[in-house]
């Protein structure tokens, strides 16, 4: 396969079929991380207040407990949540993300420990610089911890525009089937069919801009280029 | 066959699967229902394949794709397979792993003990080295705790012991975890931490040796010192396994090597963390006890020999993994 058209990651599973995981980029993961941080801080503050009575009775016991709690919150929070059935920290859960092995299988404890301990390395020198650089250099936005544990962060349920569900082929139905002038690879066919599927999702300008990339195939630009591309999509669909 | 036909024909089966999946997910499926799951999974995997190759459209493919992923997750869900596996790891797996990486083990020991010896000697000869490493405050504290026979009291309270125990956990286990994690940066992290800790310890002993005698520190640390040091060294090994896989991946790709190094390294780290944990318990409760130094030292020595024997012999022979 040459260049990738999207952030879908194909994986063949033992049943012989490709599943497609939609990997999540650094921005949304940064937001998830921020939410987690706020949760960690809030929990710590609540615990400190709850244990305040203890602090008066025995300051040493209080101090010791706080150290243990901080240790647990800092090191174990992410490990435990990601290894659990949820497969994501609370922040990730809220944003609809999930951590999985790059095969798509759920994490084991070992994976979770590796990817979350190496967070320390990814955070260097400040604010996840190394992690970000690593995300940029890998196909599936993997930071060092992900690379070592062989995991990816994906969207749990990729959102589909409701408009797509209601009138999937309305637009495309207007187009007349059109025989493509040159042979198309499987990848190209798929791309054109996907274009037809998602075309209602975009503004007319965007529709034309994207159809413009297939100018060598449609020989036209503008609205008629869009219609011709939809026609080709229709032809492919009826002949596959 | 058109997309709509395909959908109509199989819709019932898909709904059945969806129902079964939600039952499996909240653990309310009966065994006979669960037994149908693999077959339904294979069927829907086939459906997805067909839908993909016939380009039945984004909506349908997405739906089937999500269903297959859900099935896959449920089929491959790991259950914690009980305590015996963890027990087995500490009885056999961990010492075996340390022995398998014996070169790295001695390398890390070298990185630690040589700086200890060198710094001890340097400080004994020229105490200004201690000043550079420990700082005036560190020197004062050492002197107060171990410099004379008048020991600080007040450590024998239970609550104070607990506070110190918590402190050692928070501090020392975090150091282990950091040593391991920073190993991924080509091994620079463990190299620095292990050597630095060696220098620091050497300086402390050397300084006490210079002003009086290091024996009081030796006695105090005899119980927890050895296991704590070995724990740190093994965490260093874990870090180097990560680092080496980046520097020298051998005949694997770097990514593959890193994966393998991480999975072996994290097991070493697990053992190291448990060792450090044990050290923290001893340091919190046993080390501050006022017992005759001879008893304390012999107990420490016996414990150290026990650890060596564990690493050298546990899980040898007979057993095959």
XYZ file of C-alpha atoms in Angstrom:
561
model
C 0.000 0.000 0.000
C 1.366 3.396 -0.894
C 0.577 6.543 1.066
C -2.185 6.356 3.590
C -5.433 8.188 2.869
C -6.662 8.457 6.453
C -5.910 7.589 10.074
C -7.490 4.162 9.844
C -5.203 1.366 10.849
C -5.891 -1.957 9.193
C -5.354 -5.127 11.172
C -5.954 -8.631 10.052
C -7.284 -10.759 12.883
C -7.222 -14.532 13.183
C -10.669 -14.823 11.603
C -9.102 -13.584 8.374
C -10.834 -10.244 8.232
C -9.426 -6.731 8.414
C -10.649 -4.621 11.284
C -10.102 -0.905 11.057
C -9.054 1.057 14.107
C -9.297 4.839 14.019
C -6.230 6.054 15.913
C -6.451 9.251 17.960
C -4.052 12.139 17.495
C -1.992 14.082 20.043
C -4.454 16.965 20.542
C -7.398 14.985 21.872
C -5.019 12.861 23.925
C -3.559 15.996 25.478
C -7.067 17.050 26.503
C -7.706 13.606 28.002
C -4.443 13.922 29.892
C -5.493 17.324 31.217
C -8.818 15.943 32.458
C -6.956 13.104 34.182
C -4.638 15.580 35.847
C -7.555 17.611 37.181
C -9.201 14.438 38.486
C -5.989 13.385 40.214
C -5.594 16.772 41.881
C -9.239 16.918 42.986
C -9.105 13.411 44.474
C -5.961 14.324 46.353
C -7.518 17.501 47.754
C -10.655 15.631 48.838
C -8.572 12.968 50.555
C -6.500 15.590 52.340
C -9.663 17.210 53.672
C -11.167 13.854 54.634
C -8.042 12.917 56.554
C -7.813 16.267 58.304
C -9.133 14.827 61.554
C -6.354 12.264 61.499
C -3.787 15.014 61.063
C -4.765 16.464 64.438
C -4.620 13.094 66.218
C -1.427 11.842 64.634
C 0.484 14.048 62.190
C 2.980 11.302 61.371
C 0.300 8.817 60.378
C -1.365 11.510 58.290
C 1.829 12.440 56.519
C 2.666 8.807 55.833
C -0.782 8.101 54.412
C -0.639 11.170 52.188
C 2.722 10.083 50.779
C 1.338 6.621 49.996
C -1.819 8.080 48.451
C 0.173 10.468 46.290
C 2.387 7.635 45.168
C -0.666 5.552 44.260
C -2.434 8.390 42.448
C 0.625 9.382 40.480
C 1.909 5.949 39.457
C -1.058 3.582 39.682
C -4.069 5.596 38.497
C -3.367 5.263 34.772
C -2.000 1.731 35.057
C -5.043 0.380 36.874
C -7.656 2.125 34.759
C -6.116 1.151 31.445
C -5.600 -2.461 32.475
C -9.183 -2.690 33.720
C -12.210 -3.634 31.651
C -12.702 0.044 30.795
C -9.416 0.067 28.902
C -9.019 3.821 29.362
C -8.402 6.436 32.029
C -11.387 8.546 33.056
C -10.199 11.411 30.854
C -9.937 9.149 27.825
C -13.303 7.615 28.633
C -14.963 11.025 28.675
C -13.532 11.845 25.257
C -14.475 8.471 23.799
C -10.924 7.151 23.562
C -9.641 3.725 24.408
C -6.225 2.098 24.618
C -5.750 -1.210 22.839
C -2.904 -3.391 21.642
C -2.034 -2.487 18.101
C -3.719 -5.733 17.060
C -6.951 -4.359 18.513
C -7.021 -6.749 21.464
C -7.539 -5.334 24.951
C -4.554 -4.416 27.135
C -3.047 -6.756 29.669
C -1.542 -5.498 32.913
C 1.939 -5.774 31.441
C 1.087 -3.539 28.486
C -0.498 -1.004 30.776
C 2.490 -0.924 33.129
C 4.961 -0.435 30.283
C 3.087 2.307 28.463
C 2.328 4.246 31.632
C 5.758 3.999 33.229
C 7.418 5.205 30.053
C 5.210 8.270 30.346
C 8.077 9.588 32.475
C 10.392 9.418 29.486
C 7.775 10.836 27.126
C 7.257 13.854 29.367
C 10.883 14.918 29.010
C 12.180 17.584 28.807
C 8.897 19.470 29.412
C 5.239 18.923 28.505
C 5.478 15.613 26.615
C 7.964 16.974 24.041
C 9.522 13.594 23.376
C 6.120 11.936 23.291
C 4.847 14.470 20.784
C 7.904 14.086 18.594
C 7.474 10.321 18.705
C 3.766 10.671 17.795
C 4.723 12.761 14.796
C 7.285 10.251 13.588
C 5.095 7.165 13.761
C 2.167 6.178 11.593
C -0.215 5.510 14.415
C 0.591 8.407 16.740
C 2.520 6.252 19.171
C 4.599 7.815 21.908
C 7.612 5.916 23.258
C 5.448 4.124 25.819
C 3.086 3.000 23.066
C 5.952 1.791 20.909
C 7.468 -0.220 23.751
C 4.155 -1.723 24.845
C 2.895 -2.061 21.235
C -0.334 -0.188 21.951
C -2.410 2.497 20.216
C -5.024 4.965 21.410
C -8.180 4.739 19.302
C -11.627 6.244 19.130
C -14.036 3.794 20.715
C -16.966 4.568 18.433
C -15.930 6.701 15.505
C -18.772 9.200 15.094
C -20.817 9.065 11.942
C -22.728 12.111 10.861
C -26.454 11.368 11.388
C -27.159 12.899 8.002
C -25.182 10.050 6.477
C -27.413 7.496 8.128
C -30.618 9.143 6.972
C -29.904 9.724 3.316
C -26.882 7.664 2.493
C -27.027 7.640 -1.272
C -29.458 10.429 -2.038
C -26.866 12.607 -3.652
C -25.198 9.811 -5.478
C -28.469 8.515 -6.859
C -28.844 11.552 -9.054
C -25.648 10.712 -10.872
C -25.627 8.563 -13.993
C -23.310 5.527 -13.832
C -20.087 6.352 -15.606
C -17.405 3.966 -16.830
C -13.976 5.086 -15.596
C -11.641 5.882 -18.510
C -8.623 4.134 -17.015
C -8.222 1.038 -14.830
C -8.394 1.745 -11.094
C -6.626 -0.030 -8.272
C -8.658 -1.451 -5.435
C -7.467 1.380 -3.158
C -8.593 3.990 -5.657
C -11.952 2.332 -6.110
C -12.473 2.293 -2.375
C -11.501 5.929 -2.081
C -14.031 6.944 -4.735
C -16.835 4.922 -3.165
C -16.033 6.427 0.228
C -16.126 9.855 -1.356
C -19.633 9.160 -2.602
C -20.650 7.902 0.828
C -19.450 10.985 2.635
C -20.185 13.650 0.066
C -23.327 14.921 1.862
C -21.098 15.640 4.838
C -19.235 18.460 3.084
C -19.941 21.902 1.769
C -20.155 22.222 -2.042
C -16.746 23.949 -2.107
C -15.129 21.074 -0.267
C -16.897 18.540 -2.509
C -15.464 20.249 -5.562
C -12.021 20.654 -4.072
C -11.771 16.949 -3.302
C -13.245 15.928 -6.654
C -10.638 18.190 -8.254
C -7.925 15.763 -7.148
C -9.435 13.180 -9.450
C -9.370 15.520 -12.440
C -7.355 13.101 -14.561
C -10.224 10.667 -14.160
C -13.234 12.980 -14.529
C -11.654 15.418 -17.017
C -13.754 18.151 -15.446
C -13.681 20.418 -12.409
C -16.398 22.191 -10.468
C -19.919 20.782 -9.936
C -19.781 18.602 -13.015
C -16.548 17.062 -11.748
C -18.363 16.091 -8.567
C -21.238 14.558 -10.501
C -18.887 12.624 -12.765
C -16.984 11.259 -9.777
C -20.254 10.207 -8.146
C -21.194 8.532 -11.420
C -17.976 6.562 -11.399
C -18.657 5.585 -7.792
C -22.053 4.322 -8.811
C -20.558 2.308 -11.636
C -17.942 0.755 -9.342
C -20.573 -0.149 -6.799
C -22.750 -1.884 -9.331
C -19.824 -3.818 -10.809
C -18.148 -5.130 -7.676
C -26.447 -8.888 -4.308
C -27.087 -5.312 -3.349
C -26.202 -3.703 -0.062
C -29.823 -3.513 1.084
C -30.494 -7.164 0.319
C -27.398 -8.155 2.183
C -28.442 -6.131 5.167
C -32.001 -7.467 5.213
C -30.866 -11.038 4.940
C -28.447 -10.860 7.841
C -29.986 -8.225 10.064
C -31.537 -10.776 12.417
C -28.230 -12.539 13.010
C -26.470 -9.237 13.705
C -29.102 -8.215 16.203
C -28.776 -11.548 17.946
C -25.043 -10.987 18.177
C -25.472 -7.452 19.512
C -27.792 -8.763 22.201
C -25.368 -11.539 23.102
C -22.478 -9.070 23.249
C -24.220 -6.808 25.701
C -25.058 -9.866 27.793
C -21.420 -10.962 27.702
C -20.279 -7.501 28.651
C -22.418 -7.367 31.771
C -21.756 -11.029 32.502
C -25.373 -12.179 32.298
C -24.934 -14.666 29.453
C -25.727 -18.294 30.198
C -23.120 -20.904 29.207
C -25.257 -22.194 26.332
C -25.637 -18.648 24.976
C -21.933 -18.014 25.343
C -21.181 -21.233 23.472
C -22.834 -19.759 20.373
C -20.534 -16.750 20.458
C -17.538 -18.090 18.501
C -19.742 -19.205 15.617
C -21.570 -15.886 15.434
C -18.214 -14.127 15.561
C -16.862 -16.112 12.633
C -20.012 -15.446 10.650
C -19.886 -11.724 11.187
C -16.168 -11.671 10.383
C -17.158 -13.233 7.074
C -19.923 -10.664 6.605
C -17.463 -7.825 7.180
C -15.025 -9.315 4.704
C -17.759 -9.544 2.112
C -19.056 -6.049 2.789
C -15.543 -4.639 2.495
C -14.691 -6.369 -0.742
C -18.032 -5.572 -2.351
C -17.859 -1.991 -1.081
C -21.273 -2.053 0.500
C -20.834 1.460 1.756
C -19.367 3.275 4.679
C -22.295 2.992 7.073
C -22.665 -0.739 6.821
C -18.920 -1.411 6.864
C -18.471 0.822 9.888
C -21.226 -0.891 11.764
C -19.868 -4.368 11.036
C -16.335 -3.202 11.786
C -17.358 -1.956 15.220
C -19.234 -5.175 15.884
C -16.248 -7.306 14.939
C -13.973 -5.195 17.168
C -16.397 -5.658 20.039
C -16.441 -9.407 19.460
C -12.673 -9.504 19.248
C -12.325 -7.652 22.526
C -14.718 -10.012 24.257
C -13.127 -13.137 22.879
C -9.640 -12.032 23.852
C -10.532 -10.538 27.183
C -7.890 -11.467 29.723
C -8.871 -12.681 33.090
C -6.337 -12.420 35.874
C -5.338 -16.041 36.101
C -4.931 -16.127 39.841
C -2.240 -15.741 42.407
C -0.361 -18.862 41.478
C 1.060 -17.154 38.405
C 2.377 -14.274 40.448
C 3.760 -16.700 43.023
C 5.341 -18.710 40.239
C 7.006 -15.588 38.895
C 8.749 -14.874 42.183
C 9.648 -18.478 42.900
C 11.080 -19.164 39.449
C 10.592 -16.628 36.690
C 12.254 -13.628 38.240
C 15.554 -15.231 39.378
C 15.682 -17.104 36.061
C 15.328 -13.843 34.175
C 18.080 -12.205 36.235
C 20.365 -15.163 35.480
C 19.514 -15.079 31.780
C 20.690 -11.463 31.722
C 23.779 -12.246 33.821
C 26.095 -10.061 31.744
C 23.852 -7.077 32.321
C 23.557 -7.977 36.002
C 27.318 -7.852 36.536
C 27.628 -4.752 34.377
C 25.106 -2.896 36.565
C 26.783 -4.165 39.715
C 30.076 -2.872 38.337
C 28.462 0.501 37.593
C 27.311 0.728 41.195
C 29.975 -0.823 43.407
C 33.023 0.651 41.663
C 31.857 4.250 42.277
C 31.079 3.265 45.880
C 34.624 2.031 46.418
C 36.280 4.862 44.503
C 34.334 7.570 46.304
C 34.819 5.955 49.710
C 38.584 5.993 49.203
C 38.666 9.491 47.710
C 36.694 10.948 50.608
C 38.820 9.171 53.170
C 41.899 10.718 51.596
C 40.424 14.109 50.817
C 37.100 14.943 52.566
C 36.460 17.841 50.206
C 34.966 15.273 47.840
C 32.255 14.657 50.417
C 31.512 18.342 50.551
C 30.991 18.382 46.810
C 28.653 15.409 46.805
C 26.766 15.551 50.077
C 26.736 19.299 50.704
C 27.099 20.800 54.173
C 23.540 19.872 55.156
C 23.942 16.238 54.178
C 27.198 16.076 56.096
C 25.597 17.584 59.203
C 22.747 15.114 59.074
C 25.066 12.156 58.671
C 27.159 13.341 61.578
C 24.137 13.807 63.779
C 22.639 10.411 62.986
C 25.693 8.216 62.807
C 28.669 10.301 63.955
C 28.576 9.673 67.672
C 26.978 7.339 70.157
C 24.265 9.788 71.013
C 21.579 8.685 68.622
C 18.514 10.627 67.714
C 15.642 9.158 69.630
C 11.941 9.207 68.879
C 12.060 6.763 65.965
C 10.645 3.935 68.027
C 7.086 5.148 67.908
C 4.815 3.181 65.640
C 3.399 6.194 63.832
C 6.812 7.689 63.169
C 7.962 4.355 61.781
C 4.959 4.316 59.494
C 5.727 7.806 58.239
C 9.285 6.806 57.436
C 8.096 3.596 55.783
C 5.749 5.591 53.567
C 8.536 8.010 52.777
C 10.894 5.196 51.729
C 8.193 3.665 49.528
C 7.382 6.964 47.872
C 11.000 7.850 47.397
C 12.786 4.601 46.603
C 10.133 2.893 44.504
C 9.734 6.090 42.463
C 13.481 6.054 41.874
C 13.254 2.460 40.605
C 10.425 3.406 38.251
C 12.301 6.441 36.960
C 15.497 4.462 36.428
C 13.554 1.975 34.334
C 11.591 4.537 32.320
C 14.553 6.760 31.533
C 16.311 3.685 30.148
C 14.389 4.132 26.916
C 16.551 7.192 26.164
C 19.426 4.992 25.017
C 20.198 3.887 28.577
C 21.361 7.300 29.730
C 18.951 7.346 32.696
C 20.028 4.154 34.448
C 23.667 4.952 33.727
C 23.333 8.269 35.517
C 21.149 7.126 38.435
C 23.111 3.962 39.235
C 26.519 5.645 39.105
C 25.270 8.689 41.015
C 23.726 6.566 43.772
C 26.997 4.649 44.004
C 29.007 7.862 44.342
C 26.603 9.206 46.929
C 26.720 6.092 49.050
C 30.511 5.922 48.783
C 30.761 9.539 49.894
C 28.546 8.909 52.942
C 30.585 5.926 54.094
C 33.868 7.669 53.316
C 32.904 10.752 55.252
C 31.886 8.795 58.352
C 35.078 6.795 58.004
C 36.991 10.048 57.908
C 35.478 11.638 61.019
C 35.034 8.519 63.134
C 33.820 5.107 62.048
C 31.265 3.989 59.446
C 30.214 1.041 61.591
C 27.127 2.717 63.011
C 25.818 3.392 59.515
C 26.720 -0.152 58.491
C 24.784 -1.533 61.439
C 21.803 0.661 60.757
C 21.686 -0.224 57.067
C 22.637 -3.888 57.462
C 19.049 -5.116 57.298
C 17.678 -3.136 54.361
C 20.777 -1.875 52.559
C 21.683 -4.897 50.495
C 18.219 -5.736 49.189
C 17.620 -2.059 48.423
C 20.832 -1.756 46.424
C 20.222 -5.001 44.522
C 16.677 -3.832 43.822
C 17.970 -0.587 42.352
C 20.596 -2.433 40.328
C 17.949 -4.757 38.880
C 15.741 -1.765 38.033
C 18.828 -0.460 36.239
C 19.040 -3.748 34.320
C 15.447 -3.277 33.215
C 16.281 0.234 32.037
C 19.327 -0.985 30.140
C 17.273 -3.691 28.435
C 15.128 -0.858 27.033
C 18.158 1.244 26.157
C 20.095 -1.587 24.547
C 17.165 -2.481 22.318
C 17.301 1.070 20.970
C 21.092 1.232 20.610
C 21.695 -2.316 19.459
C 18.526 -3.958 18.150
C 20.472 -6.906 16.684
C 18.692 -8.673 13.845
C 15.286 -7.210 14.768
C 13.831 -3.891 13.753
C 14.178 -1.226 16.438
C 10.461 -1.307 17.138
C 10.410 -5.086 17.507
C 13.513 -5.009 19.708
C 12.018 -2.288 21.882
C 8.838 -4.310 22.336
C 10.791 -7.354 23.438
C 13.142 -5.363 25.634
C 10.226 -3.620 27.335
C 8.375 -6.834 28.078
C 11.447 -8.443 29.622
C 12.552 -5.239 31.326
C 9.226 -4.619 32.987
C 9.380 -8.065 34.596
C 12.786 -7.213 36.033
C 11.323 -3.933 37.243
C 8.457 -5.758 38.937
C 10.937 -7.861 40.906
C 13.006 -4.790 41.705
C 9.969 -2.913 42.997
C 9.027 -5.785 45.290
C 12.599 -5.893 46.611
C 12.540 -2.152 47.242
C 9.193 -2.533 48.943
C 10.597 -5.175 51.294
C 13.589 -2.902 51.936
C 11.229 -0.065 52.886
C 9.418 -2.270 55.414
C 12.727 -3.288 56.983
C 14.038 0.264 56.916
C 10.865 1.557 58.528
C 10.450 -0.990 61.293
C 13.560 -3.108 61.827
C 16.464 -0.765 61.178
C 15.571 1.813 63.874
C 15.299 -0.864 66.578
C 17.899 -0.571 69.325
C 19.408 -4.034 69.296
C 22.991 -5.105 69.911
C 24.993 -4.337 66.738
C 26.350 -7.875 66.584
C 22.855 -9.374 66.330
C 21.778 -6.750 63.836
C 24.831 -7.197 61.651
C 24.607 -10.977 61.600
C 20.905 -10.817 60.775
C 21.734 -8.420 57.924
C 24.494 -10.682 56.653
C 22.244 -13.738 56.789
C 19.555 -11.878 54.866
C 22.057 -10.767 52.209
C 23.270 -14.349 51.764
C 19.659 -15.463 51.463
C 19.044 -12.940 48.674
C 22.180 -14.027 46.815
C 21.145 -17.665 47.135
C 17.666 -16.786 45.866
C 18.994 -15.019 42.787
C 21.592 -17.706 42.122
C 19.594 -20.880 42.660
C 15.828 -20.317 42.752
C 14.033 -21.984 39.841
C 17.067 -23.941 38.662
C 16.916 -27.435 37.217
C 13.851 -29.677 37.177
C 11.354 -27.001 36.178
C 10.711 -26.139 32.601
C 8.737 -23.070 31.649
